[in-house]
Tab-separated table of C-alpha atoms and ligand atoms in Angstrom:
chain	number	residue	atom	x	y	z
A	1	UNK	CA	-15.411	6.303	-4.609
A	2	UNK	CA	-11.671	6.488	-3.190
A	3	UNK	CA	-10.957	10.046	-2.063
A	4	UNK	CA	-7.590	11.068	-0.512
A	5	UNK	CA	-9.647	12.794	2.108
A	6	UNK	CA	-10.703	10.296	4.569
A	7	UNK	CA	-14.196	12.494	4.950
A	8	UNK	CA	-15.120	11.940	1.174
A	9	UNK	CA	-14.519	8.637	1.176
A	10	UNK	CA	-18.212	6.933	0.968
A	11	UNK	CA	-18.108	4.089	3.047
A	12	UNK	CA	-21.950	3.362	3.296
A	13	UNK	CA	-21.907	3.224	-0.670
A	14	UNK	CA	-19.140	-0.605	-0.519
A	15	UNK	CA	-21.758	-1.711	1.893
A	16	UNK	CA	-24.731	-0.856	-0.793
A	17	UNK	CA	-22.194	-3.061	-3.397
A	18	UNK	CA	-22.109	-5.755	-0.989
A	19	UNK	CA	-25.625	-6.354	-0.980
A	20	UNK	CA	-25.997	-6.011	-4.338
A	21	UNK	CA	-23.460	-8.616	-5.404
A	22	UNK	CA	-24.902	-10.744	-2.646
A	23	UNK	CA	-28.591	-10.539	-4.831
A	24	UNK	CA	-26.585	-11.018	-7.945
A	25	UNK	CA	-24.697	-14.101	-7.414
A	26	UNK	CA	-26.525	-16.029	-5.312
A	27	UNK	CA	-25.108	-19.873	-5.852
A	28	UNK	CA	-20.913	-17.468	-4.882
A	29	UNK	CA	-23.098	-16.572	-2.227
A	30	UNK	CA	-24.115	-19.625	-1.005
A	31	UNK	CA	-21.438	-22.150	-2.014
A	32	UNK	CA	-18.311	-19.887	-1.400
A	33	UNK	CA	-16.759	-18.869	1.950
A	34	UNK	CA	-17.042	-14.729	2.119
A	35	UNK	CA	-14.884	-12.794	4.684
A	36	UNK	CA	-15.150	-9.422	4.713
A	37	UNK	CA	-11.876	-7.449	5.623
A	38	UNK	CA	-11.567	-4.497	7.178
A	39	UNK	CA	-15.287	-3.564	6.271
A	40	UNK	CA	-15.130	-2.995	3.351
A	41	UNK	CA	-13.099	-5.221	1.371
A	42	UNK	CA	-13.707	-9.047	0.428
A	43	UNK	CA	-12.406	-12.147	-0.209
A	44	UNK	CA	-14.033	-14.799	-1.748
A	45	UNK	CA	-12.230	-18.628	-0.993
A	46	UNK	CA	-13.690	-21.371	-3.484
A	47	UNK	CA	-12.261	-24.378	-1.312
A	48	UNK	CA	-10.731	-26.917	-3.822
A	49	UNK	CA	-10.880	-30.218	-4.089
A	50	UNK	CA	-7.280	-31.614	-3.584
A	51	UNK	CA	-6.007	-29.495	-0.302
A	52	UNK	CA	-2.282	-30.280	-1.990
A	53	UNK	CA	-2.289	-27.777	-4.312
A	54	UNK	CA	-1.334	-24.214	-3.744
A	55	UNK	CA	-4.396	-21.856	-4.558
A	56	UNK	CA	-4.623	-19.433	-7.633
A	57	UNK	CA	-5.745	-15.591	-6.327
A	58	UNK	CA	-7.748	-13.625	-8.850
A	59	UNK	CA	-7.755	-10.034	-7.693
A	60	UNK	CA	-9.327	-6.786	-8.748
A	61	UNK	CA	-11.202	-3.496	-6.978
A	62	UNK	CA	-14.434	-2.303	-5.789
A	63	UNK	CA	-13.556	1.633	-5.559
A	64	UNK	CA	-13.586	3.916	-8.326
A	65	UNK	CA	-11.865	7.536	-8.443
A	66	UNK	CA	-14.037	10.851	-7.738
A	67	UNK	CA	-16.277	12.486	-10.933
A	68	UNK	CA	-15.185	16.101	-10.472
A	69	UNK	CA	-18.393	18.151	-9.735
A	70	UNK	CA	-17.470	20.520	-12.318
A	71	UNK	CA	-17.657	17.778	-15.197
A	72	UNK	CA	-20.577	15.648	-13.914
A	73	UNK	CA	-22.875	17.712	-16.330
A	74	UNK	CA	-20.928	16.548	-19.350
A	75	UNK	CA	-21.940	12.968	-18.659
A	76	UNK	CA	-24.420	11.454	-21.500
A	77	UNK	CA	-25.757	9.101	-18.970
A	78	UNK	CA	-25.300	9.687	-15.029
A	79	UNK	CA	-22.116	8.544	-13.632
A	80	UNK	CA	-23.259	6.426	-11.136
A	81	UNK	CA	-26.365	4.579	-12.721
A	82	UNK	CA	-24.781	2.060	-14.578
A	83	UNK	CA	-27.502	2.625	-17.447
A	84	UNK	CA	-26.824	-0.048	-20.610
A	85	UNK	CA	-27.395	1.944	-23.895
A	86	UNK	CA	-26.305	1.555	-27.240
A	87	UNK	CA	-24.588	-1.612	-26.662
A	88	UNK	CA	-22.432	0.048	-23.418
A	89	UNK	CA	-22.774	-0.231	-20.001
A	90	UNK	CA	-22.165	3.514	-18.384
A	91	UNK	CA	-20.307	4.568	-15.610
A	92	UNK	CA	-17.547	5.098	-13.361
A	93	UNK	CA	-15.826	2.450	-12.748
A	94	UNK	CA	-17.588	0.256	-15.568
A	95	UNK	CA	-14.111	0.043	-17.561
A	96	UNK	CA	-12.379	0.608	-14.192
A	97	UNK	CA	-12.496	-1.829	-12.438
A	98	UNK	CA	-16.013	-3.202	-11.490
A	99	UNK	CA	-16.237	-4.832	-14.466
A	100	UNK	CA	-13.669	-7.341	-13.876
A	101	UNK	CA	-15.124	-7.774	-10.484
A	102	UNK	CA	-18.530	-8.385	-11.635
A	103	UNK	CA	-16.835	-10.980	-14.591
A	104	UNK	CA	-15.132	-12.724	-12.203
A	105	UNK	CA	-18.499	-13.697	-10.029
A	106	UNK	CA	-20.250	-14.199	-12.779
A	107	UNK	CA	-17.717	-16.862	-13.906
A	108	UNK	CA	-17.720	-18.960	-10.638
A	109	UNK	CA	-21.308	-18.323	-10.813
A	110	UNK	CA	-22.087	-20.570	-13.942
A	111	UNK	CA	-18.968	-22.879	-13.080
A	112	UNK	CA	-21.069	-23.628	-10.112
A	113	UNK	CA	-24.517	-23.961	-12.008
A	114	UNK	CA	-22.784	-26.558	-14.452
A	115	UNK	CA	-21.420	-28.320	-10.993
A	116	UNK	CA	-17.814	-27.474	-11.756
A	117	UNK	CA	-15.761	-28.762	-8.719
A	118	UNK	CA	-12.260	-27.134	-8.926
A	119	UNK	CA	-9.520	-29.244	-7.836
A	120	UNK	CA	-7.201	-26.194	-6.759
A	121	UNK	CA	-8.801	-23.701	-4.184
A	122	UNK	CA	-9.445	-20.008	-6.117
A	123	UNK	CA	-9.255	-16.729	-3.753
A	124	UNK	CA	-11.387	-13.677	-5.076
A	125	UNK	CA	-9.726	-11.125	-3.573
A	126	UNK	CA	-11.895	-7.371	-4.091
A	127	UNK	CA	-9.824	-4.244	-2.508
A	128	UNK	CA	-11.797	-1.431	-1.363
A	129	UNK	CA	-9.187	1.106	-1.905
A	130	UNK	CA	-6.951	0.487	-4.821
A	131	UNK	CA	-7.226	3.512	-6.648
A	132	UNK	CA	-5.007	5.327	-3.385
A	133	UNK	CA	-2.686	3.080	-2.731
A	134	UNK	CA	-4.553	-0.224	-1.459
A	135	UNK	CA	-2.934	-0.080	2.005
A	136	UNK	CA	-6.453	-0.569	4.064
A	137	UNK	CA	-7.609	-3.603	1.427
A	138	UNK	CA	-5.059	-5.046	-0.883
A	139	UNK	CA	-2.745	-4.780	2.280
A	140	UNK	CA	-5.069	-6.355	4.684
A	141	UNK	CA	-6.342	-9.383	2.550
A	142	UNK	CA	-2.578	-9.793	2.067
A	143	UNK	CA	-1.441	-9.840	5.588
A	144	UNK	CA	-4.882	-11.645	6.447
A	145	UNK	CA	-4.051	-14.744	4.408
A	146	UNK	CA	0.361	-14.354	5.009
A	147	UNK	CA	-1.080	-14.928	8.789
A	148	UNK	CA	-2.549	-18.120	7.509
A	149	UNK	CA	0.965	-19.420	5.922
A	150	UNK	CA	-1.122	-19.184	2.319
A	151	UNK	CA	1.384	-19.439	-0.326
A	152	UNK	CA	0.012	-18.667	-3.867
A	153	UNK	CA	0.703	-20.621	-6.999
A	154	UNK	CA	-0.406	-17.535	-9.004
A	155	UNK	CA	-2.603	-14.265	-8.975
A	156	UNK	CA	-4.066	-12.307	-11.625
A	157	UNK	CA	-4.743	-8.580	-11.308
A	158	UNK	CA	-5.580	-5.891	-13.524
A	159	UNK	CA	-2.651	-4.163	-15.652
A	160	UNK	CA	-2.470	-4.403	-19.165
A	161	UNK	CA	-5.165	-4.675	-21.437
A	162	UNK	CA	-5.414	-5.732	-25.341
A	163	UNK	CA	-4.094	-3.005	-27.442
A	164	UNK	CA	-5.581	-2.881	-30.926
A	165	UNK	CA	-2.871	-0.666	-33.739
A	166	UNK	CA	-0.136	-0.069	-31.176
A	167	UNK	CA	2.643	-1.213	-33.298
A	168	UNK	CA	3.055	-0.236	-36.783
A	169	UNK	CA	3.992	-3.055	-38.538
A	170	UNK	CA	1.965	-5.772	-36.597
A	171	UNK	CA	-1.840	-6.190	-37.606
A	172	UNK	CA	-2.750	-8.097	-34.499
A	173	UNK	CA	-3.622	-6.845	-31.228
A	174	UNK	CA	-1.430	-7.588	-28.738
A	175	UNK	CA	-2.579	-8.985	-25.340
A	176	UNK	CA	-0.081	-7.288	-23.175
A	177	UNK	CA	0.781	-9.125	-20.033
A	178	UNK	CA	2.314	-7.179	-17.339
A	179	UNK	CA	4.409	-9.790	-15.777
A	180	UNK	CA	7.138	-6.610	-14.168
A	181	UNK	CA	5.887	-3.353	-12.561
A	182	UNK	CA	7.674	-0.531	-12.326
A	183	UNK	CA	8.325	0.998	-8.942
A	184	UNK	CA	7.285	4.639	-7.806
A	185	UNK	CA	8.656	7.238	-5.497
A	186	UNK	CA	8.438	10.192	-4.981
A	187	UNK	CA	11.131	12.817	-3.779
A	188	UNK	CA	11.176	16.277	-2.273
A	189	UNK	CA	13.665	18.984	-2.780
A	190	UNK	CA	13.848	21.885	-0.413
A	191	UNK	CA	16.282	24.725	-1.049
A	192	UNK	CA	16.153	27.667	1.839
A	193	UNK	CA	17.036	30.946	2.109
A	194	UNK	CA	17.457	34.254	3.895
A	195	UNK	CA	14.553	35.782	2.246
A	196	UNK	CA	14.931	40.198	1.960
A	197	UNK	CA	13.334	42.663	-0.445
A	198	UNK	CA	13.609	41.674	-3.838
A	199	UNK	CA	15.316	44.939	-5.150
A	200	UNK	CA	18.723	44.306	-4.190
A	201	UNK	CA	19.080	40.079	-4.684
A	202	UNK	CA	21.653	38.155	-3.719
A	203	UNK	CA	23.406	36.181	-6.674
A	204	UNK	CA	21.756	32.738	-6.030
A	205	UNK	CA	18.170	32.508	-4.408
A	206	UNK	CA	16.031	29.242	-3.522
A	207	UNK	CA	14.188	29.593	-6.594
A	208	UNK	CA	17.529	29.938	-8.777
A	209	UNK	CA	18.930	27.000	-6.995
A	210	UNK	CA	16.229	25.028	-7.379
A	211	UNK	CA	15.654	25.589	-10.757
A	212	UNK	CA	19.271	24.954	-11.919
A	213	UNK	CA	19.155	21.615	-9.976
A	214	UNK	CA	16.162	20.942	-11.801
A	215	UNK	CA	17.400	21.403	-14.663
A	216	UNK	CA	20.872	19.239	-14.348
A	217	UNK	CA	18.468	16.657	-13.725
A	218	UNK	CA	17.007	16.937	-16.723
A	219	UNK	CA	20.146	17.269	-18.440
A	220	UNK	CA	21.238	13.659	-16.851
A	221	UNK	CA	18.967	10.971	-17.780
A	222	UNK	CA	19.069	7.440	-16.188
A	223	UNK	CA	20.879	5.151	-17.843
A	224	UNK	CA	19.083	3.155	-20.779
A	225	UNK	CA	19.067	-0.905	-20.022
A	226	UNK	CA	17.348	-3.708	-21.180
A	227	UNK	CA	15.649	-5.606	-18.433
A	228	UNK	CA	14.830	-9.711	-19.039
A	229	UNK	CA	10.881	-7.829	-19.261
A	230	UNK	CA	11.311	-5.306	-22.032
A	231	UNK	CA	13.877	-8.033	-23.926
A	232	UNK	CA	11.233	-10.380	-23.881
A	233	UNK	CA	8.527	-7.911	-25.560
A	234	UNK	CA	11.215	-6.809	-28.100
A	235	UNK	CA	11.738	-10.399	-29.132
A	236	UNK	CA	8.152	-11.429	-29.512
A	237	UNK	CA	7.604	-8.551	-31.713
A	238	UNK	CA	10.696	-8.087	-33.574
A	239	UNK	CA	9.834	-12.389	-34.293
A	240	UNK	CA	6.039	-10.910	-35.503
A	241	UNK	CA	7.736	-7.970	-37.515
A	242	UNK	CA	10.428	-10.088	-39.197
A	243	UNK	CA	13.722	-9.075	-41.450
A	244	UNK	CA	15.918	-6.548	-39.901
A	245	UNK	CA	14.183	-6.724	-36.689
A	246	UNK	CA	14.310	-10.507	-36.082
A	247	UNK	CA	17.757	-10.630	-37.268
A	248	UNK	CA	18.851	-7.986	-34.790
A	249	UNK	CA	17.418	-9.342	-32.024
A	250	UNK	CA	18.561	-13.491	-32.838
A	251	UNK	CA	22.254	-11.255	-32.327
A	252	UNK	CA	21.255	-9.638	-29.867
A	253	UNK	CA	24.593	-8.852	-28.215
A	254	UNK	CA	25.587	-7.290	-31.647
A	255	UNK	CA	23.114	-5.054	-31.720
A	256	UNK	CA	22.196	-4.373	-28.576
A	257	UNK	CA	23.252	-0.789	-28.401
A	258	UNK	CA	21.562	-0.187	-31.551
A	259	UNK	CA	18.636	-1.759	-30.283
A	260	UNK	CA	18.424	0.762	-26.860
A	261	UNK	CA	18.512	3.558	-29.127
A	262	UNK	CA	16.125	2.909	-30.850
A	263	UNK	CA	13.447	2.012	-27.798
A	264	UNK	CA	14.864	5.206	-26.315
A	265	UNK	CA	13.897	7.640	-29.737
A	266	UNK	CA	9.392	7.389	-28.266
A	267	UNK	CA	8.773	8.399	-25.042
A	268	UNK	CA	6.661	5.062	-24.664
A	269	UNK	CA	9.200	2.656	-25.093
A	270	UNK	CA	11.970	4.683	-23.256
A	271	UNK	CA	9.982	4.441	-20.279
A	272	UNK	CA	10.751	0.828	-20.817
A	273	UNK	CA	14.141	1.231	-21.001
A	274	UNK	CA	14.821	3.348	-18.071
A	275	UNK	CA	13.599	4.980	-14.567
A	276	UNK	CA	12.116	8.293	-15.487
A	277	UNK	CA	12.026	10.907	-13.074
A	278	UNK	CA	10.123	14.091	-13.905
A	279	UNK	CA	9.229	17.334	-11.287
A	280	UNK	CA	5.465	17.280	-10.866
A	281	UNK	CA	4.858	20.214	-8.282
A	282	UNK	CA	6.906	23.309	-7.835
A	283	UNK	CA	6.216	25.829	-4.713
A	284	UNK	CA	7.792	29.253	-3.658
A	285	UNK	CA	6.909	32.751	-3.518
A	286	UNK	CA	3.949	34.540	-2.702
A	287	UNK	CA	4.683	38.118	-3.228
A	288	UNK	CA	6.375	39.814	-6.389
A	289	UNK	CA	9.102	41.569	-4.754
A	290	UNK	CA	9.940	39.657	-1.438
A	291	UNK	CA	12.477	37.109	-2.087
A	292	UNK	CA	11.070	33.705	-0.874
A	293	UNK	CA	12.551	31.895	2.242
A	294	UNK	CA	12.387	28.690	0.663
A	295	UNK	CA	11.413	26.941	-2.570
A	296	UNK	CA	10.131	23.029	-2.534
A	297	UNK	CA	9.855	20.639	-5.488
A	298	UNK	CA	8.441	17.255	-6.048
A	299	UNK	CA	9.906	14.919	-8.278
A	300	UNK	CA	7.732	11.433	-9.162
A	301	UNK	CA	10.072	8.543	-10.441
A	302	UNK	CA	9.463	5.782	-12.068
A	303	UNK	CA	12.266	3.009	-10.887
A	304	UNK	CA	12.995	0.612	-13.585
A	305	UNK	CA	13.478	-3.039	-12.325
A	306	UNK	CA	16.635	-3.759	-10.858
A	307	UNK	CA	17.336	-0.225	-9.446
A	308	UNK	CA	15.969	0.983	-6.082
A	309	UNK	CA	15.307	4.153	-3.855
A	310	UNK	CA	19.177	4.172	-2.625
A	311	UNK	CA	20.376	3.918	-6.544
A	312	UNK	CA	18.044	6.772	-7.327
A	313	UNK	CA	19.036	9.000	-4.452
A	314	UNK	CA	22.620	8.466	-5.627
A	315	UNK	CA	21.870	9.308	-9.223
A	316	UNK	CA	19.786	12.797	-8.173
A	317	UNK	CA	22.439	13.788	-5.296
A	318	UNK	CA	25.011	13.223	-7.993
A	319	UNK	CA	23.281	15.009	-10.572
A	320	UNK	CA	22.150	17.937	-8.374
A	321	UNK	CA	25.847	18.412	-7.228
A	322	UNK	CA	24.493	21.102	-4.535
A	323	UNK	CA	24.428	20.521	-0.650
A	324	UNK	CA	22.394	23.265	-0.661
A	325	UNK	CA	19.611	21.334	-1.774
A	326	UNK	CA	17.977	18.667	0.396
A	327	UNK	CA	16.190	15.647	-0.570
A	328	UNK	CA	14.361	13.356	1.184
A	329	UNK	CA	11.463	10.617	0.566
A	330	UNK	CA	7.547	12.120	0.037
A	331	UNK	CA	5.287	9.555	0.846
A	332	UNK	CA	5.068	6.156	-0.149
A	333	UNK	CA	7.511	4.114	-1.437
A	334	UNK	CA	6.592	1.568	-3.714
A	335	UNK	CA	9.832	-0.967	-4.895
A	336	UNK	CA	10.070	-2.008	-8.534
A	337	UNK	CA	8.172	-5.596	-8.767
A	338	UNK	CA	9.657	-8.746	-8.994
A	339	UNK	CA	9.982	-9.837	-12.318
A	340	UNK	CA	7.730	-13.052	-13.381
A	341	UNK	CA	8.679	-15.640	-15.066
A	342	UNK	CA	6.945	-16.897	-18.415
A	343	UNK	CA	8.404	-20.333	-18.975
A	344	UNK	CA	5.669	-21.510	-16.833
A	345	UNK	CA	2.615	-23.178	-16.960
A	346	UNK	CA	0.875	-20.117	-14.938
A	347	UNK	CA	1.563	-18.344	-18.202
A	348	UNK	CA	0.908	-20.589	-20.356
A	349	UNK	CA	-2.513	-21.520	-18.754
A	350	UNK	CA	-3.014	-17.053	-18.849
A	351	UNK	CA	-1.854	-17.527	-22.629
A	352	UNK	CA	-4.375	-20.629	-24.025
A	353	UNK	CA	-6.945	-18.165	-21.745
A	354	UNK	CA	-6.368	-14.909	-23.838
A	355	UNK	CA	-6.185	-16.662	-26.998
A	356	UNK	CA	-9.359	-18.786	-26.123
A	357	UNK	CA	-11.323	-15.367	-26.214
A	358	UNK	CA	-9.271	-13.204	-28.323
A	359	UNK	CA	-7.911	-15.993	-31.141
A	360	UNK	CA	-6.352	-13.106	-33.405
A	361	UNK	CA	-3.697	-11.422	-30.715
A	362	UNK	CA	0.175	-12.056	-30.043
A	363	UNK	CA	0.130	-12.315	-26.391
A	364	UNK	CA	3.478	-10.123	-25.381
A	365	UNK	CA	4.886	-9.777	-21.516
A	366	UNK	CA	5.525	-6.275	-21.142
A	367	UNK	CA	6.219	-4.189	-18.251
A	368	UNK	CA	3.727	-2.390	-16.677
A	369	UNK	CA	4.430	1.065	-15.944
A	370	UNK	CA	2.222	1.763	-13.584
A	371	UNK	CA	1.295	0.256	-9.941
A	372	UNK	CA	-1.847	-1.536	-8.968
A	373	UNK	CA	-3.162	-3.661	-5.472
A	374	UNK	CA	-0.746	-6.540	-7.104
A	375	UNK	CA	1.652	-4.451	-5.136
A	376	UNK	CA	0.293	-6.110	-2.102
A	377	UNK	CA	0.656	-9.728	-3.226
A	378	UNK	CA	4.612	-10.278	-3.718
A	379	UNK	CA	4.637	-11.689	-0.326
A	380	UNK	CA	1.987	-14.871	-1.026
A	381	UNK	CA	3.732	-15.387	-4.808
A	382	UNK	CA	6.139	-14.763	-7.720
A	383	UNK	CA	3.781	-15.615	-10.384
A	384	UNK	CA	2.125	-11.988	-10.829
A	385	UNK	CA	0.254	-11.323	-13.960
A	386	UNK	CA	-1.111	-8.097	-14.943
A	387	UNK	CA	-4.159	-7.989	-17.442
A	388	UNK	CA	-7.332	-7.026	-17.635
A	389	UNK	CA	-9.610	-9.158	-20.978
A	390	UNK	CA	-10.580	-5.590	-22.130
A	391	UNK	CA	-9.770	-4.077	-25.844
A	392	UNK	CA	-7.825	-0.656	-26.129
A	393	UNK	CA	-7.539	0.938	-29.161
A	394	UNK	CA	-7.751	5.046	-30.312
A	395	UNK	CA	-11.235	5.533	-29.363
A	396	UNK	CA	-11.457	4.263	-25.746
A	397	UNK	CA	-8.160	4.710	-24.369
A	398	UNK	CA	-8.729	8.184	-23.036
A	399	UNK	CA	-12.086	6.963	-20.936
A	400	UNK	CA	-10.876	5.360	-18.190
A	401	UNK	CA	-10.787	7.594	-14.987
A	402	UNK	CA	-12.477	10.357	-17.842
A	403	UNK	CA	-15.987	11.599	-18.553
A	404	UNK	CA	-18.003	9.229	-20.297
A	405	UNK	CA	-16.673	6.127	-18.786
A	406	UNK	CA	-18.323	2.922	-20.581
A	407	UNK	CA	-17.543	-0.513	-21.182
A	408	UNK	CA	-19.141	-2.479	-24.008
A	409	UNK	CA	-21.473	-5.125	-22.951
A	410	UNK	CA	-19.407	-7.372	-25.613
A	411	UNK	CA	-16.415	-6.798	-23.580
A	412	UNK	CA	-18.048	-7.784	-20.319
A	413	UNK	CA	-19.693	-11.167	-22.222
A	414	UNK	CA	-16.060	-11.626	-23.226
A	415	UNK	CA	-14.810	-11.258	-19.564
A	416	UNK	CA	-16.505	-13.684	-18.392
A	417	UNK	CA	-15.893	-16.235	-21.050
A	418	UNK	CA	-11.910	-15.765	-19.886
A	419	UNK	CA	-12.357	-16.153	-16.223
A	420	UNK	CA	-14.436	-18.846	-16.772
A	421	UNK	CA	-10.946	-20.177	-19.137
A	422	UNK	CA	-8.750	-18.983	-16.822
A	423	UNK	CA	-10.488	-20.656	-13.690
A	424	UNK	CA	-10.364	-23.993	-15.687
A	425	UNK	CA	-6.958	-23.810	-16.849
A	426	UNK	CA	-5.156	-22.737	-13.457
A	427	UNK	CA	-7.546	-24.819	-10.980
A	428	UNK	CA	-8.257	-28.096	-12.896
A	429	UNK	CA	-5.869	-30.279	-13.358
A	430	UNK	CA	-7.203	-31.916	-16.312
A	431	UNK	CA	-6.801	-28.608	-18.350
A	432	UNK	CA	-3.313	-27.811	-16.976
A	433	UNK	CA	-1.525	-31.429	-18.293
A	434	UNK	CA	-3.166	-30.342	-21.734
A	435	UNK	CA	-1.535	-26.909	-21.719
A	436	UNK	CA	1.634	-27.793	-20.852
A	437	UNK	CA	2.061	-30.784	-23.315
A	438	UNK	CA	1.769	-28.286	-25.672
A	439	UNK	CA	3.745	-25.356	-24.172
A	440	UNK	CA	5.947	-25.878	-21.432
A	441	UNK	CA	8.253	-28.852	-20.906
A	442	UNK	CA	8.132	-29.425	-17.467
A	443	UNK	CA	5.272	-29.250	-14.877
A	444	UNK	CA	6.117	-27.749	-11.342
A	445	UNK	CA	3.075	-28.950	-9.797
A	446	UNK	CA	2.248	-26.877	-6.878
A	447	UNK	CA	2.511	-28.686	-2.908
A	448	UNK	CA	1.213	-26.815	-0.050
A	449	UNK	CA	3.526	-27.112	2.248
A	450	UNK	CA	1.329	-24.912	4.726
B	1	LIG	ZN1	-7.905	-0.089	-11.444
């Protein structure tokens, strides 16, 4: 499991997994070239056929956040025993993210029983730390193949997910593609002061200060825009939903304004719309009547694409209107992604995938709010895609990273029917021309030049 504290982090338990999936797939094993990086992670290179195309990466994790002692008992089936029962495999991780790794092998592994020979080279690319931050995996498979002058046609990471009833109005799921990523900092605000006995205060303390300037920022919102990502998921759904909606957004210019405040009236879809920035920790004080020294708040925001940590330091200092108050970076920074394209045959070979296995969904790019190892991978490509082949709906959306953790063994059958897709439609040729006639006009074939 990852663990923010380097001691907890069980290192022995990766090399356990590497064995295992060693016994598992034993034709990967044989037939495909394994590195392992930095220990613990691995990367998988299926060497294609025709060394002039660029390779496709398919990434996802091998670590799997902590089960809190104190909830371990509430488990049905142990956490860590990956018991099948009642048509679920159960676990942590199952749903998060081994899954997806174990799909993935299992894939190649019956490509390479039937003799499948890909023409493009495919990179399985397993992180051993995503779940805090990816910097000693993600990072290092990254840097390992940028030293190599690798450029990427494509990679696909985890993300989105099918999401059954999340739109009134639209019976299909939707397949939501996360082909934008939000990016993340986080910022701390320090106020000091001269301390003294609380019975006779002065008129503005750290606490006071700090509160008001948390408060202003609340008051002052980030400005509501529509990026090319959250315009493309409006029009593919107000197209699905029809009348008002499709007419608004064919005039789009019209009613644009109308259209912002609309996304901006649920919480969900104004995250879309804007970077939200919302204190998470608040410190001071430790006695009641001694007035505290100093008072220290964290604030995690959520940059929308487009904007940056300078644009976001503006906005706060400008809000705040307080020297008084400092504010500097707290950890890691993480940039909003680069936005991918979708008039591509990468997405249209992820597209005929989904709907190969899931025939009944719109597929929708969407932004993805969150940040995963794709992170990592900007430098080797443009052509990000965020989704994992599992189904979310009201009964299983609150398991991931909870008690109870289980994936379906339906959903894991499924998974590997779509890498299996996906490795045929973004590594043989054959299956790209077909695509494309039908989808995409023109054909940007991928040369090496590395
Ligand atoms: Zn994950």
């Amino acid at each position: 499991m990852s663990s923010l504290d380097a001691d907890k982090f069980e290192y022995e338990e990766f090399t356990k997994l590497h064995a295992y999936l060693k016994e598992a797939f034993p034709l990967v094993h044989e037939q495909l070239q394994l590195e392992v990086i930095n220990n613990y992670s691995l990367l998988y290179t299926w060497k294609g056929s025709d060394k002039y195309l660029k390779p496709v990466m398919f990434s996802a994790h091998l670590d799997v956040v902590p089960v809190e002692a104190a909830s371990e008992g509430a488990w049905e089936e142990g956490p860590y025993k990956g018991e099948v029962k009642d048509g679920y495999v159960w676990g942590r991780g199952t749903m998060d993210d081994k899954y997806r790794v174990i799909a993935m092998l299992e894939a190649v592994e019956q490509l390479l029983s039937q003799g499948y020979e890909p023409p493009r080279t495919l990179y399985l690319a397993f992180g051993h730390d995503e779940e805090i931050g990816g910097n000693d995996g993600a990072s290092m498979i990254s840097r390992h193949l940028q030293q190599q002058g690798v450029q990427l046609e494509a990679m696909f990471d985890e993300g989105l997910a099918v999401a059954e009833g999340a739109m009134p109005g639209i019976e299909e799921p939707l397949a939501l593609v996360g082909t934008a990523a939000k990016g993340n900092l986080n910022l701390l605000l320090t106020v000091e002061g001269g301390g003294g006995h609380s019975s006779i205060p002065p008129d503005d303390t750290p606490i006071s200060i700090l509160s008001r300037s948390i408060q202003r920022l609340h008051d002052s919102p980030f400005e509501a825009r529509m990026t090319e990502t959250t315009r493309e998921t409006v029009e593919v759904l107000a197209e699905k939903l029809g009348g008002k909606y499709k007419f608004a957004m064919r005039h789009y210019w019209l009613f644009k304004g109308k259209i912002l405040k609309k996304l901006s009236e649920d919480r969900a879809t104004d995250a879309l719309i804007r970077t939200k920035l919302v204190p998470t920790i608040i410190s001071s004080g430790d006695k009641h009547n001694v007035l505290p020294r100093e008072a220290t708040a964290i604030l995690n925001v959520r940059i929308l694409n487009g904007e940056d940590e300078q644009t976001v330091l503006k906005h706060v200092r400008k809000a705040i209107k307080d020297d008084r108050v400092k504010i500097e970076r707290y950890g890691v920074y993480t940039p909003p992604s680069p936005v991918t394209a979708t008039d591509t045959w990468q997405f249209a070979a992820l597209k005929a995938s989904i709907l190969d296995v899931f025939p009944d969904v719109l597929v929708v790019p969407a932004l993805f709010p969150g940040a995963t190892d794709s992170k990592h991978y900007s430098n080797l490509t443009n052509n990000i895609f965020r989704f994992a082949p599992q189904v979310v709906n009201r009964d299983n959306a609150t398991l991931v990273h909870n008690v109870n953790e289980r994936l379906s063994v339906e959903v894991l059958e499924n998974s590997v029917l779509f890498y299996e897709k996906l490795i045929r439609n973004t590594c043989g040729t054959e299956e790209q021309e077909e695509i494309v006639d039908v989808d995409t006009p023109e054909m940007p074939w991928g040369v090496s030049g590395a």
